[in-house]
XYZ file of C-alpha atoms in Angstrom:
368
model
C -76.701 26.978 -36.152
C -74.527 30.122 -36.191
C -75.287 32.969 -33.824
C -73.994 36.487 -33.342
C -70.471 36.836 -31.995
C -70.196 38.106 -28.433
C -66.905 39.898 -27.848
C -65.164 38.681 -24.661
C -64.708 41.373 -22.015
C -61.246 42.229 -20.772
C -62.088 40.697 -17.399
C -62.426 37.241 -18.908
C -59.354 34.963 -18.872
C -57.351 34.820 -22.064
C -58.005 31.599 -24.022
C -54.971 29.398 -24.585
C -53.127 29.104 -27.873
C -52.980 25.644 -29.435
C -51.387 24.872 -32.782
C -53.311 22.238 -34.734
C -50.026 20.605 -35.752
C -49.539 19.660 -32.094
C -52.839 17.826 -31.673
C -54.018 14.712 -33.422
C -57.767 15.181 -33.047
C -60.100 18.095 -32.367
C -62.534 15.491 -31.008
C -60.061 14.614 -28.267
C -59.391 18.300 -27.577
C -63.120 19.019 -27.335
C -63.711 16.097 -24.976
C -60.755 17.076 -22.798
C -62.196 20.548 -22.285
C -65.277 19.201 -20.534
C -67.541 22.106 -19.540
C -64.950 24.788 -20.289
C -66.463 27.731 -22.152
C -63.184 28.824 -23.746
C -61.739 27.473 -26.950
C -58.102 28.130 -27.934
C -57.622 31.603 -29.423
C -56.002 29.963 -32.438
C -59.465 28.650 -33.374
C -61.130 32.090 -33.372
C -61.853 32.037 -37.100
C -64.940 34.288 -37.259
C -63.886 37.917 -37.472
C -67.195 39.556 -38.371
C -70.562 39.643 -36.651
C -73.210 37.661 -38.465
C -76.932 37.432 -37.806
C -77.981 35.187 -40.665
C -80.315 33.054 -38.533
C -82.502 36.104 -37.871
C -82.595 37.147 -41.504
C -85.981 36.401 -43.088
C -84.478 36.750 -46.551
C -81.842 34.098 -45.769
C -84.584 31.752 -44.537
C -86.503 32.316 -47.761
C -83.368 31.647 -49.797
C -82.748 28.427 -47.861
C -86.146 27.167 -48.991
C -85.345 28.187 -52.580
C -82.262 25.994 -53.114
C -82.982 24.055 -56.331
C -84.094 20.430 -56.274
C -83.241 18.112 -59.182
C -85.141 14.858 -59.594
C -82.579 12.353 -60.825
C -85.265 10.027 -62.171
C -86.438 12.825 -64.492
C -82.900 13.526 -65.670
C -82.417 9.861 -66.606
C -85.923 9.470 -68.048
C -86.290 7.993 -71.541
C -89.220 10.320 -72.139
C -87.750 13.165 -74.251
C -89.857 15.987 -72.779
C -89.247 14.886 -69.182
C -85.503 14.629 -69.794
C -85.297 17.964 -71.627
C -87.120 19.797 -68.840
C -84.839 18.210 -66.232
C -81.743 19.322 -68.197
C -83.118 22.871 -68.331
C -83.712 22.871 -64.565
C -80.222 21.475 -64.007
C -78.656 24.225 -66.122
C -80.656 26.878 -64.251
C -79.522 25.462 -60.881
C -75.889 25.468 -62.031
C -76.034 28.997 -63.422
C -77.974 30.628 -60.579
C -76.908 28.705 -57.463
C -73.964 26.350 -57.999
C -75.634 23.937 -55.577
C -78.738 21.759 -55.617
C -80.377 18.844 -53.837
C -80.622 15.586 -55.748
C -83.688 13.441 -55.061
C -84.773 10.007 -56.325
C -81.108 9.135 -56.855
C -81.512 5.438 -56.164
C -78.975 5.068 -53.338
C -80.679 3.009 -50.602
C -81.348 4.821 -47.321
C -80.048 1.795 -45.409
C -76.680 2.101 -47.166
C -76.421 5.782 -46.192
C -77.430 4.977 -42.596
C -74.747 2.263 -42.422
C -72.216 4.675 -43.909
C -72.953 7.274 -41.213
C -72.825 4.647 -38.482
C -69.421 3.344 -39.619
C -68.090 6.878 -40.153
C -68.925 7.669 -36.530
C -67.255 4.448 -35.421
C -64.075 5.380 -37.270
C -63.819 8.777 -35.602
C -64.593 7.142 -32.243
C -61.608 4.784 -32.535
C -58.858 5.408 -29.972
C -56.132 7.748 -31.208
C -53.576 4.921 -31.187
C -55.666 2.971 -33.693
C -55.900 5.934 -36.079
C -52.270 7.006 -35.939
C -51.265 4.803 -38.863
C -53.361 7.137 -41.043
C -51.831 10.338 -39.631
C -51.706 13.109 -42.228
C -48.099 14.227 -42.490
C -47.561 13.116 -46.045
C -48.385 14.120 -49.617
C -51.935 15.266 -50.513
C -51.981 12.296 -52.883
C -51.272 9.787 -50.089
C -53.996 7.089 -50.410
C -55.399 7.494 -46.849
C -55.030 10.490 -44.523
C -56.483 11.372 -41.127
C -56.023 14.753 -39.517
C -57.581 17.915 -38.147
C -58.299 21.446 -39.394
C -57.289 21.793 -43.091
C -53.570 22.500 -43.524
C -52.210 23.536 -40.094
C -48.704 24.228 -41.387
C -49.841 27.301 -43.365
C -52.947 28.399 -41.432
C -53.240 31.621 -39.449
C -56.231 30.163 -37.610
C -57.470 26.581 -37.280
C -60.800 24.857 -37.854
C -62.913 22.722 -35.526
C -62.834 19.574 -37.653
C -61.374 16.076 -37.849
C -61.233 14.364 -41.222
C -60.565 11.106 -42.965
C -59.551 11.385 -46.626
C -59.140 8.414 -48.942
C -58.492 8.248 -52.671
C -61.198 5.852 -53.860
C -60.794 5.982 -57.662
C -59.218 4.919 -60.005
C -57.739 2.741 -57.233
C -59.850 2.112 -54.155
C -58.087 2.880 -50.882
C -59.794 2.867 -47.490
C -59.091 2.072 -43.825
C -59.471 -1.577 -42.785
C -61.213 -0.536 -39.566
C -63.766 -0.467 -38.086
C -64.961 -3.856 -39.417
C -67.296 -3.532 -42.400
C -66.515 0.141 -43.085
C -64.409 -0.546 -46.171
C -67.155 -2.576 -47.885
C -69.829 0.061 -47.198
C -67.532 2.839 -48.444
C -66.717 0.931 -51.628
C -70.370 0.403 -52.508
C -71.245 4.005 -51.736
C -68.311 5.462 -53.698
C -69.215 3.402 -56.765
C -72.828 4.570 -56.664
C -71.751 8.201 -56.248
C -69.495 7.945 -59.308
C -72.464 6.712 -61.302
C -74.552 9.675 -60.174
C -71.762 12.147 -60.901
C -71.284 10.739 -64.402
C -74.969 11.115 -65.274
C -75.038 14.636 -63.821
C -72.043 15.638 -65.941
C -73.844 14.335 -69.032
C -76.849 16.494 -68.153
C -74.631 19.512 -67.461
C -72.949 19.061 -70.864
C -76.351 19.054 -72.521
C -77.413 22.147 -70.585
C -74.385 23.953 -72.077
C -75.573 23.034 -75.564
C -72.906 20.356 -75.975
C -72.946 16.623 -76.628
C -73.748 14.647 -73.484
C -70.279 13.030 -73.438
C -68.366 16.298 -73.890
C -67.279 16.844 -70.265
C -66.789 13.098 -69.659
C -64.364 12.765 -72.575
C -62.548 16.082 -72.175
C -61.735 15.313 -68.524
C -61.183 11.546 -68.938
C -63.714 11.209 -66.145
C -63.915 7.441 -66.495
C -60.403 7.269 -65.056
C -60.909 10.383 -62.960
C -59.748 11.008 -59.409
C -62.252 10.550 -56.564
C -61.622 11.567 -52.956
C -63.785 10.224 -50.120
C -63.831 12.718 -47.212
C -65.448 12.001 -43.844
C -65.695 15.149 -41.715
C -66.477 15.194 -38.001
C -67.405 18.490 -36.325
C -67.649 17.923 -32.538
C -69.743 20.256 -30.348
C -67.865 23.521 -29.861
C -68.149 25.470 -26.559
C -68.014 28.772 -28.471
C -69.562 28.095 -31.900
C -70.028 31.820 -32.480
C -66.248 32.260 -32.650
C -65.124 29.277 -34.710
C -65.783 27.500 -37.984
C -65.627 23.878 -39.038
C -64.326 25.010 -42.429
C -63.915 28.557 -43.780
C -65.496 29.909 -46.965
C -64.048 28.022 -49.920
C -64.815 26.388 -53.236
C -63.986 22.753 -53.944
C -61.474 21.144 -56.258
C -62.794 18.809 -58.948
C -65.977 18.793 -60.994
C -68.793 17.869 -58.615
C -68.899 17.336 -54.853
C -71.683 15.080 -53.586
C -72.430 15.417 -49.874
C -74.624 13.738 -47.312
C -74.738 14.246 -43.548
C -76.036 12.724 -40.321
C -79.038 15.008 -39.905
C -77.153 17.751 -38.038
C -77.040 21.009 -40.002
C -73.991 23.156 -40.571
C -73.431 23.580 -44.308
C -73.955 27.099 -45.653
C -73.555 28.418 -49.205
C -73.066 32.020 -50.266
C -75.816 33.319 -52.528
C -76.275 36.959 -53.492
C -73.913 37.983 -50.713
C -75.789 36.096 -47.986
C -74.875 32.916 -46.132
C -77.730 30.485 -46.678
C -78.333 27.355 -44.607
C -78.535 24.154 -46.633
C -81.340 22.091 -45.094
C -81.351 18.884 -47.163
C -84.587 17.141 -48.010
C -84.986 13.655 -46.583
C -82.842 11.091 -48.431
C -81.407 13.706 -50.763
C -77.787 14.333 -51.719
C -76.390 17.853 -51.861
C -74.448 18.539 -55.066
C -71.874 21.345 -55.101
C -70.270 22.652 -58.294
C -66.478 22.769 -58.071
C -63.529 24.623 -59.573
C -62.778 22.458 -62.610
C -66.400 22.667 -63.734
C -66.167 26.471 -63.541
C -63.014 26.313 -65.674
C -64.496 23.911 -68.244
C -67.668 25.994 -68.597
C -65.501 29.131 -68.970
C -67.200 30.707 -65.983
C -70.808 30.022 -66.984
C -71.283 27.652 -64.052
C -69.409 28.905 -61.005
C -68.197 26.772 -58.127
C -70.140 27.931 -55.085
C -68.505 29.332 -51.949
C -69.517 27.333 -48.895
C -68.494 26.873 -45.258
C -69.210 24.664 -42.243
C -70.563 26.337 -39.095
C -70.732 24.772 -35.655
C -73.047 24.177 -32.716
C -72.416 23.475 -29.024
C -74.707 20.458 -28.614
C -74.404 17.876 -31.376
C -71.668 16.206 -33.416
C -72.062 16.725 -37.135
C -70.725 14.160 -39.591
C -70.640 14.832 -43.315
C -69.517 12.423 -46.014
C -68.208 14.274 -49.038
C -67.129 12.708 -52.325
C -65.040 14.903 -54.606
C -65.317 13.718 -58.216
C -62.651 15.108 -60.503
C -60.867 14.678 -63.824
C -57.995 12.283 -64.393
C -54.983 13.536 -62.419
C -52.710 13.859 -65.455
C -55.333 15.650 -67.576
C -54.817 19.279 -68.561
C -58.032 21.158 -67.738
C -59.049 24.384 -69.450
C -62.200 25.907 -70.961
C -63.951 23.537 -73.360
C -62.872 24.126 -76.968
C -66.493 24.166 -78.171
C -67.244 27.140 -75.908
C -64.206 29.089 -77.106
C -65.477 29.236 -80.669
C -67.494 32.334 -79.689
C -65.797 33.631 -76.528
C -62.386 34.292 -75.042
C -60.982 31.953 -72.368
C -61.300 33.157 -68.784
C -58.859 30.602 -67.356
C -55.440 29.173 -68.101
C -55.181 25.424 -68.545
C -53.542 23.473 -65.736
C -52.935 19.806 -65.071
C -55.460 18.620 -62.479
C -52.797 16.936 -60.342
C -50.892 20.224 -60.028
C -54.056 22.134 -59.155
C -55.075 19.490 -56.614
C -51.747 19.494 -54.813
C -51.500 23.295 -54.791
C -54.970 23.634 -53.222
C -54.332 20.961 -50.605
C -51.092 22.610 -49.486
C -52.486 26.155 -49.336
C -54.419 28.006 -46.660
C -58.118 27.449 -47.444
C -59.470 30.881 -48.308
C -62.295 31.814 -50.650
C -61.422 30.885 -54.273
C -57.737 31.717 -54.039
C -56.587 28.648 -55.967
C -58.940 29.406 -58.836
C -57.807 33.049 -58.929
C -54.281 31.779 -59.643
C -55.340 30.530 -63.082
C -57.927 33.167 -63.932
C -56.955 35.399 -66.852
C -57.312 39.172 -66.523
């Protein structure tokens, strides 16, 4: 996990500068460095010392991340369901992140997904070049590194595959079998997200279908993101992704057993240590807008290590692209709107073309 930054002495050689636009894969860059202890200066993305791993309070907070039992949320027993909705609302209001257990997605499917995701990133560069990310954020399939190198001041130690998997399913045809596994997984995740949004609607005192209908979720946009974070020789200086909130309504994340996700809670960076066979659920920007700020999208980041490759599979579940998203009308009967309405497609493209930084995209539509 993260460790305190050690400032290089003036006697050490200057690290090289590498622009992420000039490399196709951070994995290839990392492997080419061999035992070198220097990473390019353009990847020095941590500017402040941090000692979170030694902070007892942060460790306590890590163990306090809410857990939602999906089987309780979908229970036909009224008291069980009502209690689960209350816990869900509390998790959304106080944390913006929770672990989902008993979700019904087979462990073998997740294991196969991780295996195939690793195989994709292990493909030779020549085989991945057809997916090279130099196109629109709405291009069906994109492969690249960092986040948006063209506008970044510093770069991030990450390779990614992004595919738009709903309403139309797009996915690479290689490695063999990956597309079928991804399709099954993406369908199951959409089912989970839909049920969670029903529970979140209820927790806001609204009809269960309120968010589903107001966002046209049943034709909503889903992005399938496969992140690879290779071992980094200087993990104390770099990040896999900087602090940010997500686009969409709900992000559902699983990983290969290597930690690295942190969320910001009460001013502290807290490690997310998922329970076995759980899915991490992260509240995103459009849910914050719809709830008029009651449920905030959580700031999170990806930190690095120098020993193991981390793979995370992240599914961003959003509204329909052409849907105008603003605070729910039912909530504005007793309160003023905190956000302007904006078409989701416009918001999506703006965020994907902007330097990833905190909640900057959301601030653009926040009313004074």
